[in-house]
CSV table of C-alpha atoms in Angstrom, one decimal:
chain,number,residue,atom,x,y,z
H,14,MET,CA,-112.7,136.3,150.5
H,15,PRO,CA,-111.5,132.9,151.7
H,16,VAL,CA,-108.1,132.6,153.3
H,17,LEU,CA,-105.7,130.6,151.1
H,18,PRO,CA,-103.7,127.9,152.7
H,19,VAL,CA,-100.0,128.6,153.1
H,20,PRO,CA,-98.1,126.8,150.4
H,21,GLN,CA,-95.8,124.1,151.6
H,22,PHE,CA,-92.5,123.1,149.9
H,23,LYS,CA,-92.0,119.4,149.0
H,24,ALA,CA,-88.3,120.0,148.8
H,25,LEU,CA,-86.0,123.0,149.5
H,26,PRO,CA,-84.1,124.6,146.6
H,27,PRO,CA,-80.3,124.4,146.2
H,28,LEU,CA,-78.3,126.6,148.7
H,29,SER,CA,-75.4,128.9,148.0
H,30,LEU,CA,-73.2,130.9,150.3
H,31,TYR,CA,-72.3,134.5,149.6
H,32,VAL,CA,-69.4,136.1,151.6
H,33,HIS,CA,-69.1,139.9,151.5
H,34,ILE,CA,-65.8,141.6,152.0
H,35,PRO,CA,-66.6,145.3,152.0
H,36,TRP,CA,-63.3,147.0,151.4
H,37,CYS,CA,-61.6,148.3,148.2
H,38,LEU,CA,-58.6,150.4,147.3
H,39,LYS,CA,-60.8,153.2,146.1
H,40,LYS,CA,-64.5,153.9,145.8
H,41,CYS,CA,-65.4,154.1,142.1
H,42,PRO,CA,-67.7,157.0,141.2
H,43,TYR,CA,-70.4,154.7,139.6
H,44,CYS,CA,-70.4,152.1,142.4
H,45,ASP,CA,-73.5,151.8,144.7
H,46,PHE,CA,-72.4,148.5,146.3
H,47,ASN,CA,-71.6,148.3,150.1
H,48,SER,CA,-67.9,149.0,149.6
H,49,HIS,CA,-65.6,151.3,151.6
H,50,GLU,CA,-62.1,152.5,150.9
H,51,ILE,CA,-59.5,150.7,153.0
H,52,ARG,CA,-57.4,153.2,154.9
H,53,GLU,CA,-54.4,150.9,155.4
H,54,GLN,CA,-53.7,148.1,152.9
H,55,GLY,CA,-52.4,144.9,154.4
H,56,ASN,CA,-54.0,145.7,157.8
H,57,GLN,CA,-53.6,142.3,159.4
H,58,ALA,CA,-55.6,143.1,162.6
H,59,LEU,CA,-58.6,144.2,160.5
H,60,GLU,CA,-58.4,141.1,158.3
H,61,ASP,CA,-58.2,138.8,161.3
H,62,ASP,CA,-61.1,140.5,163.1
H,63,TYR,CA,-63.3,140.3,160.0
H,64,VAL,CA,-62.5,136.7,159.4
H,65,LYS,CA,-63.5,135.9,163.0
H,66,ALA,CA,-66.7,137.9,162.6
H,67,LEU,CA,-67.6,136.0,159.4
H,68,ILE,CA,-67.1,132.7,161.1
H,69,LYS,CA,-69.3,133.8,164.0
H,70,ASP,CA,-71.9,135.0,161.5
H,71,LEU,CA,-72.0,131.6,159.8
H,72,GLU,CA,-72.2,129.7,163.1
H,73,THR,CA,-75.1,131.9,164.3
H,74,ALA,CA,-76.9,131.2,161.0
H,75,LEU,CA,-76.6,127.4,161.1
H,76,PRO,CA,-80.1,126.8,162.6
H,77,ASP,CA,-81.7,128.3,159.6
H,78,ILE,CA,-79.9,126.0,157.1
H,79,TRP,CA,-79.3,122.9,159.3
H,80,GLY,CA,-78.5,119.8,157.3
H,81,ARG,CA,-78.4,121.6,153.9
H,82,ARG,CA,-75.5,121.3,151.5
H,83,LEU,CA,-73.7,124.2,149.8
H,84,SER,CA,-73.6,124.0,146.0
H,85,THR,CA,-71.6,127.2,145.4
H,86,ILE,CA,-69.6,129.7,147.4
H,87,PHE,CA,-68.9,133.3,146.2
H,88,PHE,CA,-66.6,135.8,147.8
H,89,GLY,CA,-67.8,139.3,146.7
H,90,GLY,CA,-67.2,142.9,147.6
H,91,GLY,CA,-65.6,145.4,147.6
H,92,THR,CA,-62.5,143.7,146.5
H,93,PRO,CA,-62.1,140.3,148.2
H,94,SER,CA,-58.6,139.9,146.6
H,95,LEU,CA,-57.4,142.6,149.1
H,96,PHE,CA,-57.5,139.8,151.7
H,97,SER,CA,-54.6,137.3,151.9
H,98,ALA,CA,-54.8,133.8,150.6
H,99,ASN,CA,-54.4,132.7,154.2
H,100,ALA,CA,-57.5,134.5,155.2
H,101,ILE,CA,-59.5,132.9,152.4
H,102,ASP,CA,-58.1,129.5,153.3
H,103,THR,CA,-59.1,130.0,157.0
H,104,LEU,CA,-62.6,131.0,155.9
H,105,LEU,CA,-63.0,128.0,153.5
H,106,THR,CA,-61.7,125.6,156.2
H,107,ALA,CA,-64.3,126.9,158.7
H,108,ILE,CA,-67.1,126.8,156.1
H,109,ARG,CA,-66.3,123.1,155.3
H,110,MET,CA,-66.2,122.3,159.0
H,111,LEU,CA,-69.6,123.8,159.7
H,112,LEU,CA,-71.5,122.8,156.5
H,113,PRO,CA,-71.4,120.0,154.0
H,114,VAL,CA,-70.1,121.4,150.6
H,115,GLU,CA,-70.7,119.6,147.3
H,116,HIS,CA,-67.6,117.8,146.1
H,117,PHE,CA,-67.3,119.8,142.9
H,118,ALA,CA,-68.8,123.0,144.3
H,119,GLU,CA,-68.1,126.2,142.3
H,120,ILE,CA,-66.0,128.6,144.6
H,121,THR,CA,-65.6,132.0,143.1
H,122,LEU,CA,-63.4,135.0,144.2
H,123,GLU,CA,-63.9,138.5,142.9
H,124,ALA,CA,-60.6,140.2,142.1
H,125,ASN,CA,-59.5,143.6,140.8
H,126,PRO,CA,-56.4,144.1,138.6
H,127,GLY,CA,-54.8,146.6,141.1
H,128,THR,CA,-54.4,143.7,143.6
H,129,PHE,CA,-52.8,141.0,141.4
H,130,GLU,CA,-49.6,139.2,142.5
H,131,ALA,CA,-48.6,135.9,140.9
H,132,GLN,CA,-47.9,134.0,144.1
H,133,LYS,CA,-51.0,135.3,145.9
H,134,PHE,CA,-53.3,134.0,143.1
H,135,ALA,CA,-51.5,130.6,143.1
H,136,ASP,CA,-52.2,130.5,146.8
H,137,TYR,CA,-55.9,131.3,146.3
H,138,ARG,CA,-56.1,128.3,144.0
H,139,LYS,CA,-54.4,126.0,146.6
H,140,ALA,CA,-56.9,127.4,149.2
H,141,GLY,CA,-59.8,126.0,147.2
H,142,ILE,CA,-60.9,128.9,144.9
H,143,ASN,CA,-61.7,127.4,141.5
H,144,ARG,CA,-63.3,130.3,139.7
H,145,LEU,CA,-62.1,133.9,139.4
H,146,SER,CA,-64.2,136.9,138.5
H,147,ILE,CA,-62.0,139.9,137.4
H,148,GLY,CA,-63.3,143.5,137.4
H,149,ILE,CA,-61.7,144.7,134.2
H,150,GLN,CA,-64.5,147.1,133.2
H,151,SER,CA,-62.5,148.2,130.1
H,152,PHE,CA,-59.2,147.6,128.3
H,153,ASN,CA,-59.1,151.3,127.3
H,154,ARG,CA,-56.8,153.5,129.4
H,155,GLN,CA,-59.0,156.7,129.0
H,156,HIS,CA,-62.2,154.9,130.0
H,157,LEU,CA,-60.5,153.3,133.0
H,158,GLN,CA,-59.5,156.8,134.1
H,159,ALA,CA,-63.0,158.1,133.5
H,160,LEU,CA,-64.4,155.3,135.6
H,161,GLY,CA,-62.0,156.1,138.5
H,162,ARG,CA,-60.4,152.6,138.3
H,163,VAL,CA,-57.0,152.1,140.1
H,164,HIS,CA,-55.6,150.0,137.3
H,165,ASP,CA,-54.7,150.8,133.7
H,166,ASP,CA,-54.9,148.8,130.5
H,167,GLN,CA,-51.5,147.1,130.9
H,168,GLU,CA,-52.4,146.0,134.5
H,169,ALA,CA,-55.7,144.6,133.1
H,170,HIS,CA,-53.9,142.4,130.6
H,171,ARG,CA,-51.3,141.4,133.3
H,172,ALA,CA,-54.1,140.4,135.7
H,173,VAL,CA,-55.7,138.1,133.0
H,174,GLU,CA,-52.3,136.6,132.3
H,175,ILE,CA,-51.7,135.8,136.0
H,176,ALA,CA,-55.2,134.4,136.3
H,177,MET,CA,-54.9,132.1,133.4
H,178,LYS,CA,-51.8,130.5,134.8
H,179,ASN,CA,-53.7,129.5,137.9
H,180,PHE,CA,-57.3,129.1,136.9
H,181,ASP,CA,-59.2,127.4,134.1
H,182,ASN,CA,-62.6,129.1,134.9
H,183,ILE,CA,-62.4,132.9,134.7
H,184,ASN,CA,-65.0,135.6,134.2
H,185,LEU,CA,-64.2,139.1,133.0
H,186,ASP,CA,-66.6,142.0,134.0
H,187,LEU,CA,-66.9,144.7,131.3
H,188,MET,CA,-69.0,147.8,131.2
H,189,TYR,CA,-70.3,149.6,128.2
H,190,ALA,CA,-72.1,152.9,127.4
H,191,LEU,CA,-69.2,154.6,129.2
H,192,PRO,CA,-68.5,158.4,129.3
H,193,ARG,CA,-67.7,159.5,125.7
H,194,GLN,CA,-67.3,155.8,124.6
H,195,SER,CA,-67.7,155.2,120.8
H,196,LEU,CA,-69.3,152.2,119.2
H,197,GLN,CA,-65.8,151.1,117.9
H,198,GLU,CA,-64.3,151.4,121.4
H,199,ALA,CA,-67.1,149.2,122.9
H,200,GLN,CA,-66.5,146.7,120.2
H,201,GLN,CA,-62.8,146.7,120.9
H,202,ASP,CA,-63.4,145.9,124.6
H,203,ILE,CA,-65.6,142.9,123.9
H,204,GLU,CA,-63.3,141.7,121.1
H,205,THR,CA,-60.3,141.9,123.4
H,206,ALA,CA,-62.1,140.0,126.2
H,207,CYS,CA,-63.3,137.2,123.9
H,208,ALA,CA,-59.9,136.8,122.2
H,209,LEU,CA,-58.2,136.2,125.5
H,210,GLY,CA,-60.2,132.9,125.7
H,211,VAL,CA,-61.6,133.2,129.2
H,212,THR,CA,-64.6,131.0,129.9
H,213,HIS,CA,-67.1,133.7,130.8
H,214,VAL,CA,-67.7,137.4,130.1
H,215,SER,CA,-70.2,139.7,131.8
H,216,ALA,CA,-71.1,143.0,130.0
H,217,TYR,CA,-73.0,145.5,132.1
H,218,HIS,CA,-74.6,148.8,130.9
H,219,LEU,CA,-73.3,151.7,133.0
H,220,THR,CA,-76.2,153.2,134.9
H,221,LEU,CA,-76.2,156.3,137.1
H,222,GLU,CA,-77.2,154.9,140.5
H,223,PRO,CA,-78.4,157.1,143.4
H,224,ASN,CA,-75.8,157.9,146.1
H,225,THR,CA,-72.9,157.7,143.7
H,226,LEU,CA,-70.6,160.5,142.5
H,227,PHE,CA,-71.7,160.0,138.9
H,228,HIS,CA,-75.3,160.5,140.0
H,229,ARG,CA,-74.4,163.9,141.6
H,230,TYR,CA,-72.1,164.9,138.8
H,231,PRO,CA,-73.3,163.1,135.7
H,232,PRO,CA,-70.7,162.5,132.9
H,233,LYS,CA,-71.7,162.7,129.2
H,234,LEU,CA,-72.9,159.2,128.3
H,235,PRO,CA,-73.9,157.6,125.0
H,236,ASP,CA,-77.7,158.1,124.3
H,237,ASP,CA,-80.1,155.2,124.4
H,238,GLU,CA,-79.8,154.5,120.7
H,239,GLN,CA,-76.0,154.3,120.9
H,240,ALA,CA,-76.2,152.1,124.0
H,241,ALA,CA,-78.6,149.7,122.2
H,242,GLN,CA,-76.2,149.5,119.2
H,243,MET,CA,-73.3,148.8,121.6
H,244,GLN,CA,-75.4,146.0,123.2
H,245,GLU,CA,-76.1,144.5,119.8
H,246,ILE,CA,-72.4,144.6,118.8
H,247,ILE,CA,-71.4,143.0,122.1
H,248,GLU,CA,-74.0,140.1,121.6
H,249,LEU,CA,-72.9,139.6,118.0
H,250,THR,CA,-69.2,139.6,118.8
H,251,ALA,CA,-69.6,137.2,121.8
H,252,ALA,CA,-71.6,134.8,119.5
H,253,ASN,CA,-68.9,135.0,116.8
H,254,HIS,CA,-66.4,133.8,119.5
H,255,HIS,CA,-68.8,130.9,120.5
H,256,TYR,CA,-70.0,132.4,123.8
H,257,ARG,CA,-73.6,131.6,124.6
H,258,HIS,CA,-75.7,134.6,125.6
H,259,TYR,CA,-77.5,132.8,128.4
H,260,GLU,CA,-78.6,135.7,130.7
H,261,THR,CA,-79.2,139.5,130.1
H,262,SER,CA,-75.6,140.5,130.8
H,263,ALA,CA,-73.8,137.1,130.8
H,264,PHE,CA,-71.9,135.2,128.0
H,265,ALA,CA,-70.4,131.8,128.6
H,266,GLN,CA,-68.5,129.0,126.8
H,267,THR,CA,-70.4,125.7,126.8
H,268,GLY,CA,-70.8,124.4,130.3
H,269,LYS,CA,-69.1,127.4,131.9
H,270,GLU,CA,-72.2,129.4,133.0
H,271,SER,CA,-71.9,130.9,136.5
H,272,ARG,CA,-73.6,128.2,138.7
H,273,HIS,CA,-73.7,130.7,141.6
H,274,ASN,CA,-75.6,133.3,139.6
H,275,LEU,CA,-77.8,130.6,138.0
H,276,ASN,CA,-79.0,129.6,141.5
H,277,TYR,CA,-80.0,133.3,142.1
H,278,TRP,CA,-81.8,133.6,138.8
H,279,LEU,CA,-83.7,130.3,139.3
H,280,PHE,CA,-84.9,131.5,142.7
H,281,GLY,CA,-82.6,129.2,144.7
H,282,ASP,CA,-81.6,129.9,148.3
H,283,TYR,CA,-78.5,131.8,149.4
H,284,LEU,CA,-77.1,132.7,152.8
H,285,GLY,CA,-75.2,136.0,152.8
H,286,ILE,CA,-72.7,136.6,155.6
H,287,GLY,CA,-70.6,139.8,156.1
H,288,ALA,CA,-71.4,143.5,156.3
H,289,GLY,CA,-74.6,144.3,154.4
H,290,ALA,CA,-75.0,140.8,152.9
H,291,HIS,CA,-78.4,139.7,151.8
H,292,SER,CA,-80.0,136.2,152.3
H,293,LYS,CA,-83.0,134.4,150.9
H,294,ILE,CA,-83.8,131.3,152.8
H,295,SER,CA,-86.8,128.9,152.3
H,296,PHE,CA,-88.4,126.9,155.0
H,297,ALA,CA,-91.2,124.3,154.7
H,298,ASP,CA,-93.9,127.0,154.9
H,299,LYS,CA,-92.2,130.3,154.2
H,300,ILE,CA,-89.5,132.3,152.4
H,301,VAL,CA,-87.4,134.8,154.5
H,302,ARG,CA,-85.2,137.6,153.4
H,303,GLN,CA,-82.5,139.0,155.7
H,304,MET,CA,-79.9,141.8,155.6
H,305,ARG,CA,-76.8,142.0,157.8
H,306,TYR,CA,-75.8,145.3,159.4
H,307,LYS,CA,-74.2,147.4,156.6
H,308,GLN,CA,-71.4,149.5,158.2
H,309,PRO,CA,-68.3,147.3,158.7
H,310,LYS,CA,-67.5,149.0,162.0
H,311,GLU,CA,-71.0,148.3,163.4
H,312,TYR,CA,-71.0,144.8,162.0
H,313,LEU,CA,-67.6,144.1,163.7
H,314,SER,CA,-68.6,145.6,167.0
H,315,ARG,CA,-71.8,143.6,167.1
H,316,ALA,CA,-70.0,140.4,166.2
H,317,HIS,CA,-67.4,141.0,168.9
H,318,ALA,CA,-70.2,141.7,171.5
H,319,GLY,CA,-72.1,138.5,170.4
H,320,ASP,CA,-75.2,140.6,169.3
H,321,SER,CA,-77.4,139.7,166.4
H,322,LEU,CA,-75.9,140.6,163.0
H,323,ILE,CA,-79.3,140.7,161.2
H,324,GLN,CA,-80.5,144.2,160.8
H,325,THR,CA,-83.7,143.5,158.8
H,326,GLN,CA,-85.8,140.3,158.3
H,327,GLN,CA,-89.0,139.9,156.3
H,328,GLN,CA,-91.2,137.1,155.1
H,329,LEU,CA,-92.2,137.1,151.4
H,330,THR,CA,-95.9,137.4,150.8
H,331,ILE,CA,-97.6,135.0,148.3
H,332,ASP,CA,-97.7,137.8,145.7
H,333,ASP,CA,-94.0,138.6,146.2
H,334,ARG,CA,-93.0,135.0,145.6
H,335,GLY,CA,-94.5,135.0,142.1
H,336,PHE,CA,-93.0,138.4,141.1
H,337,GLU,CA,-89.6,137.7,142.5
H,338,PHE,CA,-89.4,134.4,140.8
H,339,MET,CA,-90.3,136.0,137.4
H,340,MET,CA,-88.0,139.0,138.1
H,341,ASN,CA,-85.0,136.6,138.3
H,342,ALA,CA,-85.9,133.7,136.0
H,343,LEU,CA,-87.0,135.8,133.0
H,344,ARG,CA,-83.4,137.2,132.8
H,345,LEU,CA,-82.4,133.8,131.4
H,346,SER,CA,-82.5,133.6,127.6
H,347,SER,CA,-83.7,130.1,127.6
H,348,GLY,CA,-86.3,130.7,130.3
H,349,PHE,CA,-87.2,128.0,132.8
H,350,ASP,CA,-89.1,124.7,133.1
H,351,THR,CA,-92.8,125.4,134.1
H,352,VAL,CA,-92.6,122.9,137.0
H,353,LEU,CA,-89.8,124.9,138.6
H,354,PHE,CA,-92.3,127.7,139.4
H,355,ARG,CA,-94.2,125.5,141.8
H,356,GLU,CA,-91.0,123.9,143.2
H,357,ARG,CA,-89.4,127.3,144.1
H,358,THR,CA,-92.5,129.4,145.0
H,359,GLY,CA,-94.9,126.7,146.3
H,360,LEU,CA,-97.5,128.2,144.0
H,361,PRO,CA,-99.3,126.7,141.0
H,362,ILE,CA,-98.4,128.3,137.7
H,363,ALA,CA,-102.1,129.3,137.5
H,364,ALA,CA,-101.2,132.0,140.1
H,365,VAL,CA,-99.6,134.0,137.2
H,366,GLN,CA,-101.7,132.7,134.3
H,367,THR,CA,-103.3,136.1,133.6
H,368,GLN,CA,-99.9,137.9,133.4
H,369,LEU,CA,-98.4,135.1,131.3
H,370,GLU,CA,-101.2,135.5,128.8
H,371,GLU,CA,-100.8,139.3,128.7
H,372,ALA,CA,-97.0,139.0,128.2
H,373,GLU,CA,-97.6,136.5,125.4
H,374,GLN,CA,-100.2,138.7,123.7
H,375,ARG,CA,-97.6,141.6,123.7
H,376,GLY,CA,-95.0,139.3,122.1
H,377,LEU,CA,-92.7,139.4,125.2
H,378,LEU,CA,-92.7,135.7,126.1
H,379,VAL,CA,-93.8,132.3,124.9
H,380,HIS,CA,-95.1,129.6,127.2
H,381,ASP,CA,-96.7,126.2,127.2
H,382,HIS,CA,-97.1,123.5,129.9
H,383,LEU,CA,-93.4,122.6,129.7
H,384,ARG,CA,-91.4,125.9,129.4
H,385,ILE,CA,-91.7,129.6,129.7
H,386,LYS,CA,-89.1,131.9,128.0
H,387,PRO,CA,-88.7,135.5,127.0
H,388,THR,CA,-88.8,136.3,123.3
H,389,VAL,CA,-86.1,138.4,121.6
H,390,LEU,CA,-88.4,141.4,122.1
H,391,GLY,CA,-88.9,140.4,125.8
H,392,ARG,CA,-85.2,140.3,126.4
H,393,ARG,CA,-84.7,143.7,124.8
H,394,PHE,CA,-87.6,145.2,126.8
H,395,LEU,CA,-87.1,143.2,130.0
H,396,ASN,CA,-88.4,145.9,132.3
H,397,ASP,CA,-91.7,146.1,130.4
H,398,LEU,CA,-92.0,142.3,130.7
H,399,LEU,CA,-91.2,142.2,134.4
H,400,GLN,CA,-93.7,145.1,135.2
H,401,ILE,CA,-96.5,142.8,134.0
H,402,PHE,CA,-95.8,140.5,137.0
H,403,LEU,CA,-95.7,143.3,139.7
H,404,PRO,CA,-97.9,142.3,142.6
H,405,GLU,CA,-100.2,145.4,142.0
H,406,ASN,CA,-100.9,143.9,138.6
H,407,ASN,CA,-102.1,140.6,140.0
H,408,PRO,CA,-105.9,140.5,140.0
H,409,ALA,CA,-105.8,137.8,142.7
H,410,GLY,CA,-103.6,139.9,145.0
C-alpha cells in the first residue's frame, strides 16, 4: 500500500486561549471536570502562585504559537470567579504583552452564583472581561439542592441581576433531566432563563459520568422518553423567545453565538494553560494535542521548579483528523462549508466520502459540494451520526 504524503496546511486556523482555574467552593456530585474544593477562600498566596504559574506556562508555550493572534480568551474551571478581579487583570495584561489579541476579541469568564459581589463584577468588566457565563443549572430550589449547588434560587436571580448591570453579553448554563424533575419544571427553568433576556442559554442533559458521586450513588432520573420531551420543550421555548438553536446544547440571540466554542466546533486551534488544560495546535504539517499536569499541587510545583508542564502530547493521525473534525462540526445545526474540511484537516473531502454517503442514505445528514449539515434526525441521534465517521469505519484507514 503506497505511503500517502503528509497533508500540508496552506493557512493555520484561528487560535483561542483557554485558561483553567481548577478550584471551586464545593465539588458537585455530577461534576467530572478537573475541579477541586478550595480549602480557604480568599487565599491570596495560592492565587498569586497560580497566576505566576499560568504566566510561566504561557511563556513556555510561545514557540508553538509564535506570531499567531488570539481571537478569543476563555477563563474556565472550577470557578474562575473565586479569583479576584486584580488576578484576572494581571493575567489579561500578561497575555496582551505576550501575544497579539484581536481588537474585539471575545473574553469570557465562567462564574457561579455563590461568588457574586456587585463591585467584583464591575471590576472584572474594567479588567477586560466582556462576556460572562453563569452556572445557574436551575432556578428551582429543590433541584439546586439535589445537584449539590452552593446557591439557591434567590442567589441565582441576584447573580443575573448583578451580571446584567455590568455585561451585555451573558450566557446562562442550565441542566435538564434532573433528579425527579417534571416536564413542567424543566419548562419553567428555560422560560425563566429566556425571559431574563440574556444573550445566550446553554441547556445540558444531566449525564452520570464515571468518577462522580452520582455515578456511585445514582439518583432517580427521568427516563429517556421524558428527557427527550424535555429537550423538545426547551428547543420550542427558546425558539419562541427568538433564540437560535445553533448547536446541540446552545441557543443564542442573533449574532451572540459563543465565538470561543464555535472555534472548537469548527476545529480551530486552542492553547490551554493551567492544571489539566487541553490544547489542540496545528503546524504546517501536523496537528498536536497536549494536556497539562492535572493536579494543581503538582502543576504548581513543576512551574515553580521550571519543569515541563505538559504531561501528555500526541500527534493526530490522518484518520483521527477526519473523525475529530466531524465529531465537532456536526454538532452545529447549520453544519459547515465543505471547503472548511480541507482547510482545517489538510484532507480532501473525498477522504470521508463513503461515510458521507452512508450518513445521507440513513437520513442523518445532507451534503453537496458547498455545504454539509445534519438533518433534524441527525441532530436528534447525533451519536449514531458520529459513529459512522469513527476511524475503524474508514475503509481507507
